[in-house]
mmCIF file of C-alpha atoms in Angstrom:
data_model
loop_
_atom_site.group_PDB
_atom_site.id
_atom_site.type_symbol
_atom_site.label_atom_id
_atom_site.label_comp_id
_atom_site.label_asym_id
_atom_site.label_seq_id
_atom_site.Cartn_x
_atom_site.Cartn_y
_atom_site.Cartn_z
ATOM 1 C CA MET A 1 -21.531 58.858 -112.156
ATOM 2 C CA ASN A 2 -22.078 59.454 -108.435
ATOM 3 C CA ILE A 3 -18.615 59.540 -106.852
ATOM 4 C CA ALA A 4 -17.472 59.850 -103.222
ATOM 5 C CA LEU A 5 -13.943 60.685 -102.094
ATOM 6 C CA LEU A 6 -12.480 58.890 -99.056
ATOM 7 C CA LEU A 7 -9.897 60.887 -97.053
ATOM 8 C CA PRO A 8 -7.504 59.244 -94.548
ATOM 9 C CA GLY A 9 -6.876 60.169 -90.932
ATOM 10 C CA GLN A 10 -3.829 60.555 -88.721
ATOM 11 C CA GLY A 11 -1.227 57.832 -88.966
ATOM 12 C CA THR A 12 -1.109 57.991 -92.733
ATOM 13 C CA ARG A 13 2.470 57.846 -93.985
ATOM 14 C CA PHE A 14 3.185 59.015 -97.505
ATOM 15 C CA THR A 15 5.880 57.346 -99.582
ATOM 16 C CA GLU A 16 8.559 59.101 -101.600
ATOM 17 C CA GLN A 17 6.831 57.733 -104.716
ATOM 18 C CA VAL A 18 3.575 59.505 -103.824
ATOM 19 C CA LYS A 19 5.429 62.677 -102.875
ATOM 20 C CA GLU A 20 7.130 62.700 -106.281
ATOM 21 C CA LEU A 21 3.701 62.693 -107.936
ATOM 22 C CA TRP A 22 2.824 65.849 -105.976
ATOM 23 C CA LEU A 23 6.077 67.626 -106.753
ATOM 24 C CA GLU A 24 5.382 67.197 -110.459
ATOM 25 C CA SER A 25 2.198 69.237 -109.963
ATOM 26 C CA PRO A 26 2.611 73.007 -109.459
ATOM 27 C CA GLU A 27 -0.728 73.127 -107.624
ATOM 28 C CA ALA A 28 0.158 70.349 -105.179
ATOM 29 C CA ARG A 29 3.664 71.696 -104.691
ATOM 30 C CA GLY A 30 2.125 75.087 -103.956
ATOM 31 C CA LEU A 31 0.052 73.584 -101.138
ATOM 32 C CA ILE A 32 3.198 72.306 -99.415
ATOM 33 C CA GLU A 33 4.936 75.652 -99.844
ATOM 34 C CA THR A 34 1.913 77.524 -98.485
ATOM 35 C CA ALA A 35 1.863 75.305 -95.389
ATOM 36 C CA GLU A 36 5.558 75.878 -94.701
ATOM 37 C CA ARG A 37 5.266 79.607 -95.274
ATOM 38 C CA GLN A 38 2.145 80.026 -93.118
ATOM 39 C CA LEU A 39 3.118 77.742 -90.227
ATOM 40 C CA GLY A 40 6.915 77.954 -90.284
ATOM 41 C CA TYR A 41 7.271 74.153 -90.011
ATOM 42 C CA PRO A 42 9.314 71.834 -92.303
ATOM 43 C CA VAL A 43 6.123 70.152 -93.527
ATOM 44 C CA SER A 44 7.789 68.743 -96.639
ATOM 45 C CA GLU A 45 10.152 66.713 -94.432
ATOM 46 C CA TRP A 46 7.298 65.508 -92.240
ATOM 47 C CA LEU A 47 5.302 64.082 -95.140
ATOM 48 C CA THR A 48 7.477 60.965 -95.427
ATOM 49 C CA SER A 49 8.669 60.724 -91.807
ATOM 50 C CA ASP A 50 7.524 58.376 -89.038
ATOM 51 C CA LEU A 51 5.402 60.718 -86.905
ATOM 52 C CA SER A 52 3.571 58.065 -84.892
ATOM 53 C CA LYS A 53 4.796 59.571 -81.603
ATOM 54 C CA ASP A 54 3.906 63.185 -82.450
ATOM 55 C CA THR A 55 0.201 63.632 -83.110
ATOM 56 C CA HIS A 56 0.578 67.355 -83.898
ATOM 57 C CA LYS A 57 3.075 66.803 -86.721
ATOM 58 C CA ALA A 58 1.216 63.704 -87.920
ATOM 59 C CA GLN A 59 -2.071 65.564 -88.279
ATOM 60 C CA LEU A 60 -0.540 68.452 -90.216
ATOM 61 C CA ALA A 61 1.375 66.098 -92.527
ATOM 62 C CA THR A 62 -1.765 64.051 -93.179
ATOM 63 C CA TYR A 63 -3.876 67.123 -93.901
ATOM 64 C CA VAL A 64 -1.363 68.658 -96.322
ATOM 65 C CA GLY A 65 -0.670 65.321 -98.002
ATOM 66 C CA SER A 66 -4.368 64.573 -98.409
ATOM 67 C CA MET A 67 -4.998 67.974 -99.969
ATOM 68 C CA CYS A 68 -2.169 67.235 -102.411
ATOM 69 C CA MET A 69 -3.840 63.925 -103.279
ATOM 70 C CA TYR A 70 -7.081 65.826 -103.862
ATOM 71 C CA GLN A 71 -5.322 68.217 -106.250
ATOM 72 C CA LEU A 72 -4.049 65.221 -108.228
ATOM 73 C CA TYR A 73 -7.581 63.851 -108.362
ATOM 74 C CA LYS A 74 -8.906 67.126 -109.798
ATOM 75 C CA GLN A 75 -6.143 67.223 -112.398
ATOM 76 C CA GLN A 76 -6.095 63.535 -113.364
ATOM 77 C CA ILE A 77 -9.809 62.695 -113.057
ATOM 78 C CA GLY A 78 -11.701 65.956 -112.647
ATOM 79 C CA LEU A 79 -15.133 64.404 -112.041
ATOM 80 C CA TYR A 80 -17.389 66.060 -109.486
ATOM 81 C CA PRO A 81 -17.727 64.112 -106.197
ATOM 82 C CA SER A 82 -21.262 64.048 -104.827
ATOM 83 C CA TYR A 83 -19.899 63.356 -101.333
ATOM 84 C CA VAL A 84 -16.633 63.576 -99.398
ATOM 85 C CA LEU A 85 -15.927 61.461 -96.312
ATOM 86 C CA GLY A 86 -12.906 61.874 -94.077
ATOM 87 C CA HIS A 87 -11.811 59.353 -91.444
ATOM 88 C CA SER A 88 -11.209 61.165 -88.124
ATOM 89 C CA LEU A 89 -8.771 63.991 -88.971
ATOM 90 C CA GLY A 90 -9.725 63.411 -92.607
ATOM 91 C CA GLU A 91 -13.071 65.032 -91.871
ATOM 92 C CA LEU A 92 -11.259 68.387 -91.700
ATOM 93 C CA THR A 93 -9.852 67.670 -95.163
ATOM 94 C CA ALA A 94 -13.394 66.897 -96.319
ATOM 95 C CA LEU A 95 -14.655 70.201 -94.899
ATOM 96 C CA THR A 96 -11.893 72.028 -96.790
ATOM 97 C CA ILE A 97 -12.714 70.290 -100.060
ATOM 98 C CA ALA A 98 -16.390 71.139 -99.582
ATOM 99 C CA GLY A 99 -15.526 74.808 -99.046
ATOM 100 C CA ALA A 100 -16.517 75.179 -95.394
ATOM 101 C CA VAL A 101 -12.997 76.517 -94.759
ATOM 102 C CA SER A 102 -10.205 77.669 -97.047
ATOM 103 C CA TYR A 103 -6.988 75.671 -97.237
ATOM 104 C CA GLU A 104 -5.205 78.333 -95.160
ATOM 105 C CA GLU A 105 -7.962 78.245 -92.539
ATOM 106 C CA GLY A 106 -7.780 74.445 -92.583
ATOM 107 C CA LEU A 107 -4.060 74.612 -91.787
ATOM 108 C CA GLN A 108 -4.842 76.826 -88.814
ATOM 109 C CA LEU A 109 -7.619 74.486 -87.695
ATOM 110 C CA VAL A 110 -5.466 71.349 -87.915
ATOM 111 C CA ASP A 111 -2.613 73.129 -86.124
ATOM 112 C CA ILE A 112 -4.971 73.990 -83.242
ATOM 113 C CA ARG A 113 -6.453 70.479 -83.097
ATOM 114 C CA GLY A 114 -3.082 68.710 -83.258
ATOM 115 C CA LYS A 115 -1.531 70.845 -80.508
ATOM 116 C CA ALA A 116 -4.528 70.366 -78.202
ATOM 117 C CA MET A 117 -4.534 66.596 -78.672
ATOM 118 C CA LYS A 118 -0.773 66.357 -78.202
ATOM 119 C CA ALA A 119 -1.038 68.321 -74.928
ATOM 120 C CA ALA A 120 -3.841 66.020 -73.733
ATOM 121 C CA ILE A 121 -1.759 62.929 -74.484
ATOM 122 C CA GLU A 122 1.232 64.296 -72.576
ATOM 123 C CA GLN A 123 -0.925 64.764 -69.477
ATOM 124 C CA GLN A 124 -2.164 61.155 -69.565
ATOM 125 C CA GLU A 125 -0.254 57.905 -69.247
ATOM 126 C CA SER A 126 -0.519 54.412 -70.705
ATOM 127 C CA LEU A 127 -3.249 55.126 -73.259
ATOM 128 C CA GLY A 128 -3.496 53.504 -76.657
ATOM 129 C CA MET A 129 -5.620 52.080 -79.455
ATOM 130 C CA MET A 130 -5.987 48.596 -80.887
ATOM 131 C CA ALA A 131 -7.478 47.375 -84.151
ATOM 132 C CA VAL A 132 -9.712 44.427 -83.280
ATOM 133 C CA PHE A 133 -10.796 41.969 -85.967
ATOM 134 C CA ALA A 134 -14.474 41.863 -85.102
ATOM 135 C CA ALA A 135 -17.699 43.551 -86.197
ATOM 136 C CA PRO A 136 -18.441 47.025 -84.772
ATOM 137 C CA GLU A 137 -21.817 45.934 -83.355
ATOM 138 C CA GLN A 138 -20.186 43.121 -81.388
ATOM 139 C CA VAL A 139 -17.349 45.264 -80.040
ATOM 140 C CA GLU A 140 -19.657 48.162 -79.128
ATOM 141 C CA ALA A 141 -21.887 45.829 -77.129
ATOM 142 C CA LEU A 142 -18.938 44.305 -75.266
ATOM 143 C CA ALA A 143 -17.263 47.668 -74.573
ATOM 144 C CA ALA A 144 -20.489 49.141 -73.173
ATOM 145 C CA GLY A 145 -20.025 47.084 -70.037
ATOM 146 C CA TRP A 146 -16.271 47.548 -69.674
ATOM 147 C CA ASP A 147 -14.420 50.307 -67.841
ATOM 148 C CA GLU A 148 -11.698 52.327 -69.629
ATOM 149 C CA VAL A 149 -12.346 50.754 -73.057
ATOM 150 C CA TYR A 150 -14.319 52.422 -75.858
ATOM 151 C CA ALA A 151 -15.238 51.492 -79.430
ATOM 152 C CA ALA A 152 -13.526 54.399 -81.199
ATOM 153 C CA ASN A 153 -13.512 53.587 -84.934
ATOM 154 C CA LEU A 154 -16.303 51.498 -86.467
ATOM 155 C CA ASN A 155 -14.280 50.793 -89.579
ATOM 156 C CA SER A 156 -15.666 47.815 -91.479
ATOM 157 C CA GLU A 157 -17.545 44.552 -91.144
ATOM 158 C CA GLN A 158 -14.521 42.894 -89.552
ATOM 159 C CA GLN A 159 -12.500 45.756 -88.057
ATOM 160 C CA THR A 160 -13.179 47.945 -85.046
ATOM 161 C CA VAL A 161 -10.625 50.114 -83.256
ATOM 162 C CA ILE A 162 -10.862 50.318 -79.481
ATOM 163 C CA SER A 163 -9.350 53.074 -77.319
ATOM 164 C CA GLY A 164 -8.540 53.331 -73.638
ATOM 165 C CA THR A 165 -5.845 52.448 -71.154
ATOM 166 C CA ARG A 166 -3.372 49.917 -72.473
ATOM 167 C CA GLN A 167 -3.951 47.582 -69.539
ATOM 168 C CA ALA A 168 -7.725 47.659 -69.929
ATOM 169 C CA ILE A 169 -7.444 47.071 -73.680
ATOM 170 C CA GLN A 170 -5.263 43.994 -73.162
ATOM 171 C CA GLU A 171 -7.618 42.620 -70.499
ATOM 172 C CA PHE A 172 -10.630 43.320 -72.712
ATOM 173 C CA VAL A 173 -9.382 41.376 -75.752
ATOM 174 C CA LYS A 174 -8.093 38.511 -73.621
ATOM 175 C CA HIS A 175 -11.357 38.187 -71.699
ATOM 176 C CA HIS A 176 -13.484 38.222 -74.842
ATOM 177 C CA GLN A 177 -11.027 36.091 -76.848
ATOM 178 C CA LEU A 178 -10.601 38.708 -79.551
ATOM 179 C CA GLU A 179 -7.669 39.168 -81.894
ATOM 180 C CA GLY A 180 -6.138 42.570 -82.388
ATOM 181 C CA VAL A 181 -3.068 44.659 -83.161
ATOM 182 C CA MET A 182 -1.937 47.661 -81.115
ATOM 183 C CA LEU A 183 -1.677 50.840 -83.193
ATOM 184 C CA GLY A 184 1.376 53.087 -83.168
ATOM 185 C CA VAL A 185 -0.271 55.917 -81.225
ATOM 186 C CA ASN A 186 0.005 56.875 -77.573
ATOM 187 C CA GLY A 187 -3.433 58.429 -77.118
ATOM 188 C CA ALA A 188 -7.028 57.246 -76.758
ATOM 189 C CA PHE A 189 -8.652 59.211 -79.564
ATOM 190 C CA HIS A 190 -12.412 59.534 -80.055
ATOM 191 C CA THR A 191 -13.155 58.818 -76.414
ATOM 192 C CA PRO A 192 -13.863 60.920 -73.292
ATOM 193 C CA TYR A 193 -10.072 60.977 -72.753
ATOM 194 C CA MET A 194 -10.027 63.737 -75.402
ATOM 195 C CA LYS A 195 -12.645 65.868 -73.615
ATOM 196 C CA GLU A 196 -10.218 68.551 -72.419
ATOM 197 C CA ALA A 197 -8.619 68.790 -75.859
ATOM 198 C CA ALA A 198 -12.047 69.114 -77.489
ATOM 199 C CA GLU A 199 -12.957 71.951 -75.127
ATOM 200 C CA GLN A 200 -9.719 73.769 -75.968
ATOM 201 C CA VAL A 201 -10.339 73.371 -79.692
ATOM 202 C CA TYR A 202 -13.895 74.677 -79.340
ATOM 203 C CA GLU A 203 -12.612 77.726 -77.478
ATOM 204 C CA GLN A 204 -9.815 78.483 -79.945
ATOM 205 C CA LEU A 205 -12.059 78.148 -82.994
ATOM 206 C CA GLY A 206 -14.034 81.177 -81.888
ATOM 207 C CA GLY A 207 -12.007 83.393 -84.203
ATOM 208 C CA LEU A 208 -12.474 81.248 -87.322
ATOM 209 C CA SER A 209 -15.299 81.809 -89.780
ATOM 210 C CA PHE A 210 -17.018 78.979 -91.636
ATOM 211 C CA SER A 211 -18.963 78.948 -94.872
ATOM 212 C CA THR A 212 -22.181 76.965 -95.252
ATOM 213 C CA ARG A 213 -22.219 77.418 -99.028
ATOM 214 C CA LEU A 214 -20.739 74.080 -99.998
ATOM 215 C CA GLN A 215 -19.256 72.825 -103.238
ATOM 216 C CA THR A 216 -20.127 69.217 -102.339
ATOM 217 C CA GLN A 217 -21.759 67.287 -99.491
ATOM 218 C CA VAL A 218 -19.884 66.070 -96.391
ATOM 219 C CA ILE A 219 -20.878 62.919 -94.510
ATOM 220 C CA SER A 220 -20.258 63.202 -90.770
ATOM 221 C CA ASN A 221 -18.161 60.760 -88.723
ATOM 222 C CA LYS A 222 -20.386 61.405 -85.738
ATOM 223 C CA SER A 223 -23.831 60.898 -87.249
ATOM 224 C CA ALA A 224 -23.036 58.892 -90.407
ATOM 225 C CA GLU A 225 -25.396 61.283 -92.197
ATOM 226 C CA LEU A 226 -25.025 64.716 -93.790
ATOM 227 C CA TYR A 227 -22.817 67.034 -91.758
ATOM 228 C CA ASP A 228 -24.628 69.476 -89.465
ATOM 229 C CA PHE A 229 -23.494 72.933 -90.579
ATOM 230 C CA THR A 230 -25.664 74.859 -88.108
ATOM 231 C CA ASN A 231 -22.748 74.864 -85.627
ATOM 232 C CA ILE A 232 -19.540 73.698 -87.321
ATOM 233 C CA ARG A 233 -17.374 74.699 -84.376
ATOM 234 C CA GLU A 234 -19.346 72.446 -82.040
ATOM 235 C CA GLU A 235 -19.316 69.588 -84.554
ATOM 236 C CA ILE A 236 -15.533 69.730 -84.926
ATOM 237 C CA ALA A 237 -15.033 69.595 -81.159
ATOM 238 C CA ALA A 238 -17.651 66.886 -80.576
ATOM 239 C CA GLN A 239 -16.111 64.671 -83.262
ATOM 240 C CA MET A 240 -12.922 64.430 -81.182
ATOM 241 C CA VAL A 241 -14.699 62.549 -78.384
ATOM 242 C CA SER A 242 -17.238 60.652 -80.512
ATOM 243 C CA PRO A 243 -16.687 57.323 -82.303
ATOM 244 C CA VAL A 244 -15.766 57.459 -85.988
ATOM 245 C CA ARG A 245 -18.787 55.760 -87.565
ATOM 246 C CA TRP A 246 -16.903 54.917 -90.750
ATOM 247 C CA LYS A 247 -18.730 51.830 -91.991
ATOM 248 C CA PRO A 248 -22.152 53.433 -91.323
ATOM 249 C CA SER A 249 -20.915 56.538 -93.195
ATOM 250 C CA VAL A 250 -19.972 54.466 -96.243
ATOM 251 C CA ASP A 251 -23.313 52.649 -95.988
ATOM 252 C CA TYR A 252 -25.070 56.026 -95.966
ATOM 253 C CA ALA A 253 -23.205 57.080 -99.105
ATOM 254 C CA LEU A 254 -24.307 53.867 -100.812
ATOM 255 C CA SER A 255 -27.908 54.501 -99.758
ATOM 256 C CA GLN A 256 -27.683 57.928 -101.434
ATOM 257 C CA GLY A 257 -26.697 56.415 -104.766
ATOM 258 C CA VAL A 258 -22.888 56.577 -104.685
ATOM 259 C CA GLN A 259 -21.586 54.232 -107.375
ATOM 260 C CA LEU A 260 -17.829 54.609 -106.974
ATOM 261 C CA PHE A 261 -15.460 55.504 -104.133
ATOM 262 C CA VAL A 262 -12.013 57.000 -104.735
ATOM 263 C CA ASP A 263 -9.539 56.091 -101.979
ATOM 264 C CA LEU A 264 -7.248 59.111 -101.576
ATOM 265 C CA SER A 265 -5.074 57.420 -98.950
ATOM 266 C CA PRO A 266 -1.390 56.950 -99.901
ATOM 267 C CA ASN A 267 -1.524 53.159 -99.711
ATOM 268 C CA GLY A 268 -4.999 52.015 -100.737
ATOM 269 C CA MET A 269 -6.035 51.450 -97.126
ATOM 270 C CA PHE A 270 -9.759 51.842 -97.812
ATOM 271 C CA VAL A 271 -9.617 49.395 -100.722
ATOM 272 C CA LYS A 272 -8.231 46.849 -98.257
ATOM 273 C CA MET A 273 -10.688 47.848 -95.525
ATOM 274 C CA PHE A 274 -13.691 47.389 -97.824
ATOM 275 C CA LYS A 275 -12.417 44.502 -99.933
ATOM 276 C CA SER A 276 -15.893 42.942 -100.046
ATOM 277 C CA LEU A 277 -17.326 46.145 -101.550
ATOM 278 C CA ASP A 278 -17.176 46.644 -105.308
ATOM 279 C CA GLY A 279 -16.396 50.084 -106.673
ATOM 280 C CA VAL A 280 -13.598 51.239 -104.327
ATOM 281 C CA PHE A 281 -10.558 52.397 -106.309
ATOM 282 C CA ALA A 282 -7.098 53.291 -105.035
ATOM 283 C CA PHE A 283 -5.316 56.461 -106.176
ATOM 284 C CA HIS A 284 -1.746 56.363 -104.902
ATOM 285 C CA SER A 285 0.425 55.386 -107.862
ATOM 286 C CA GLU A 286 0.602 55.835 -111.618
ATOM 287 C CA GLU A 287 -0.755 52.299 -111.972
ATOM 288 C CA THR A 288 -3.794 52.779 -109.729
ATOM 289 C CA ILE A 289 -4.515 56.215 -111.223
ATOM 290 C CA GLY A 290 -4.391 54.598 -114.648
ATOM 291 C CA LEU A 291 -6.860 51.896 -113.589
ATOM 292 C CA LEU A 292 -9.265 54.531 -112.274
ATOM 293 C CA ARG A 293 -8.958 56.581 -115.462
ATOM 294 C CA THR A 294 -9.772 53.453 -117.472
ATOM 295 C CA GLU A 295 -12.830 52.768 -115.306
ATOM 296 C CA LEU A 296 -14.070 56.334 -115.768
ATOM 297 C CA LYS A 297 -12.797 56.952 -119.308
ATOM 298 C CA ASP A 298 -16.237 57.674 -120.801
ATOM 299 C CA ASP A 299 -17.159 60.136 -118.053
ATOM 300 C CA ILE A 300 -13.750 61.825 -118.272
ATOM 301 C CA GLU A 301 -14.016 62.108 -122.060
ATOM 302 C CA VAL A 302 -17.393 63.845 -121.816
ATOM 303 C CA ASN A 303 -16.198 66.055 -118.961
ATOM 304 C CA ARG A 304 -13.141 67.396 -120.793
ATOM 305 C CA HIS A 305 -15.209 68.866 -123.644
ATOM 306 C CA TYR A 306 -17.013 71.403 -121.451
ATOM 307 C CA ASP A 307 -15.516 74.622 -120.167
ATOM 308 C CA VAL A 308 -17.049 76.829 -117.467
ATOM 309 C CA PHE A 309 -19.071 78.818 -120.002
ATOM 310 C CA SER A 310 -20.512 75.713 -121.713
ATOM 311 C CA ARG A 311 -21.416 74.244 -118.347
ATOM 312 C CA ALA A 312 -23.211 77.435 -117.322
ATOM 313 C CA LEU A 313 -25.197 77.447 -120.569
ATOM 314 C CA GLY A 314 -26.117 73.810 -120.031
ATOM 315 C CA ILE A 315 -27.514 74.653 -116.609
ATOM 316 C CA ILE A 316 -29.510 77.605 -117.973
ATOM 317 C CA VAL A 317 -31.194 75.669 -120.789
ATOM 318 C CA SER A 318 -31.939 72.633 -118.615
ATOM 319 C CA THR A 319 -33.780 74.532 -115.863
ATOM 320 C CA LYS A 320 -37.473 75.313 -116.122
ATOM 321 C CA ASN A 321 -38.591 78.948 -116.235
ATOM 322 C CA ASN A 322 -41.090 79.510 -113.416
ATOM 323 C CA GLY A 323 -41.113 83.288 -113.803
ATOM 324 C CA THR A 324 -43.964 85.307 -115.366
ATOM 325 C CA ASP A 325 -42.136 88.579 -116.056
ATOM 326 C CA ALA A 326 -41.463 88.531 -119.813
ATOM 327 C CA GLU A 327 -39.450 91.740 -119.719
ATOM 328 C CA ALA A 328 -37.147 90.425 -116.997
ATOM 329 C CA TYR A 329 -36.737 87.198 -118.963
ATOM 330 C CA ASP A 330 -35.589 89.092 -122.051
ATOM 331 C CA ASN A 331 -33.398 91.598 -120.202
ATOM 332 C CA ILE A 332 -31.750 89.195 -117.782
ATOM 333 C CA VAL A 333 -32.113 85.578 -118.892
ATOM 334 C CA MET A 334 -31.674 85.993 -122.657
ATOM 335 C CA SER A 335 -29.166 88.802 -122.360
ATOM 336 C CA GLY A 336 -27.140 86.862 -119.783
ATOM 337 C CA TYR A 337 -27.309 83.680 -121.853
ATOM 338 C CA ASN A 338 -25.920 85.486 -124.922
ATOM 339 C CA ARG A 339 -23.224 87.149 -122.858
ATOM 340 C CA ILE A 340 -22.011 83.804 -121.516
ATOM 341 C CA LYS A 341 -22.309 82.182 -124.956
ATOM 342 C CA SER A 342 -19.978 84.795 -126.412
ATOM 343 C CA GLN A 343 -17.240 83.624 -124.008
ATOM 344 C CA ILE A 344 -17.153 79.975 -125.172
ATOM 345 C CA GLY A 345 -13.680 78.911 -126.261
ATOM 346 C CA LYS A 346 -11.980 81.628 -124.240
ATOM 347 C CA GLU A 347 -9.595 80.681 -121.428
ATOM 348 C CA ALA A 348 -11.437 81.684 -118.281
ATOM 349 C CA SER A 349 -9.637 84.026 -115.881
ATOM 350 C CA PRO A 350 -10.528 84.107 -112.155
ATOM 351 C CA GLU A 351 -12.539 87.264 -112.816
ATOM 352 C CA ASP A 352 -14.396 85.606 -115.727
ATOM 353 C CA ILE A 353 -15.286 82.696 -113.470
ATOM 354 C CA LYS A 354 -16.516 84.987 -110.710
ATOM 355 C CA GLN A 355 -18.665 86.994 -113.114
ATOM 356 C CA THR A 356 -20.094 83.858 -114.759
ATOM 357 C CA LEU A 357 -21.118 82.394 -111.404
ATOM 358 C CA SER A 358 -22.764 85.688 -110.383
ATOM 359 C CA LEU A 359 -24.580 85.937 -113.701
ATOM 360 C CA LEU A 360 -25.718 82.326 -113.521
ATOM 361 C CA GLU A 361 -27.160 82.914 -110.062
ATOM 362 C CA LEU A 362 -29.010 86.023 -111.285
ATOM 363 C CA ILE A 363 -30.421 84.198 -114.328
ATOM 364 C CA LEU A 364 -31.642 81.246 -112.262
ATOM 365 C CA SER A 365 -33.190 83.585 -109.694
ATOM 366 C CA THR A 366 -35.017 85.409 -112.501
ATOM 367 C CA LYS A 367 -36.332 82.048 -113.723
ATOM 368 C CA GLU A 368 -37.503 81.508 -110.111
ATOM 369 C CA VAL A 369 -35.572 78.279 -109.732
ATOM 370 C CA PRO A 370 -35.785 77.133 -106.064
ATOM 371 C CA ALA A 371 -32.964 78.551 -103.925
ATOM 372 C CA ASP A 372 -31.588 75.140 -102.920
ATOM 373 C CA GLU A 373 -31.349 74.119 -106.596
ATOM 374 C CA ILE A 374 -29.583 77.377 -107.473
ATOM 375 C CA ALA A 375 -27.050 76.749 -104.712
ATOM 376 C CA GLU A 376 -26.486 73.184 -105.960
ATOM 377 C CA TYR A 377 -25.940 74.295 -109.566
ATOM 378 C CA CYS A 378 -23.574 77.118 -108.614
ATOM 379 C CA ASN A 379 -21.632 74.996 -106.153
ATOM 380 C CA ARG A 380 -21.126 72.185 -108.647
ATOM 381 C CA LEU A 381 -19.933 74.672 -111.248
ATOM 382 C CA ALA A 382 -17.623 76.338 -108.723
ATOM 383 C CA TRP A 383 -16.069 72.945 -107.911
ATOM 384 C CA LYS A 384 -15.375 72.252 -111.584
ATOM 385 C CA ILE A 385 -13.225 75.310 -111.959
ATOM 386 C CA GLY A 386 -12.198 76.084 -108.353
#
């Protein structure tokens, strides 16, 4: 089953019911505690508060909450996602899930981004965003000829968010006879109004390191294609001033064979956004989690029978041997296979997992499996047990 995870952006408000689900999980609870310990903020309190007027707090709460939702997904479903897509701020959550940054580095990144955007908002007056009930193509065309109004979020067939000055937004919808609802934010995100904030973020990210060895694929807000990892720092900054091409991103995932989307928002917002699209499942309550588990019961049942060692053996036997060195095959491939086989049934420690991944990579290299395939196999296995 080809699965994609959908991660929400700023403005997401988590309910006490959802928070209780996290607190029952030691892993999710640990994420909240790590955030509070590292940043010194009362993040747990923020998770269920109205933070619509404080973009810094809202972004941190959304990031931590979304990572908690992801932990629940791994525990309750545990099926590998071929792609992760994050709406606006959610793209940083997607990068964390994919392994481009650690959770701790992600906290630092979101802290930097939220502070820069909050400072930019405080220096500007009368900015806002409005959800307009019209197709992105129509709104983009109209906004192209209008001052101080930008198509910021290309959300779905019938929803586009515009950003700009509040006066210009009101004039724009009235002139074009559009219907819309003002959002509870006081900034014009994903427009040139965020240029100074984007430059600050780019500068401050100079000290962060990024990994290009991914555990899953990320679809970019900016391009609606695979994320460009040649300059992650530049991509993160550029995304702040570029439109969120959300519908095109989902369309790209579909074109790549995604069969099911898991909505990791706390209220099923993407299910509602894409109500004409089959295969989008909410994941914010015991009921919706149960429905998803029922939908995927066969895949989950198969998945639960394989530990890290069995999975590694499956990869080894299913890959073609392109090597010609018989001695190396016996000494490395067969010896490594038997070594891994002897571990089946054992509870894998972090060191066991590390050694198995290293051995798998060596075996596949000896079999002269193409490097990109080796990376894909190892990354998928790392996700299963990471």
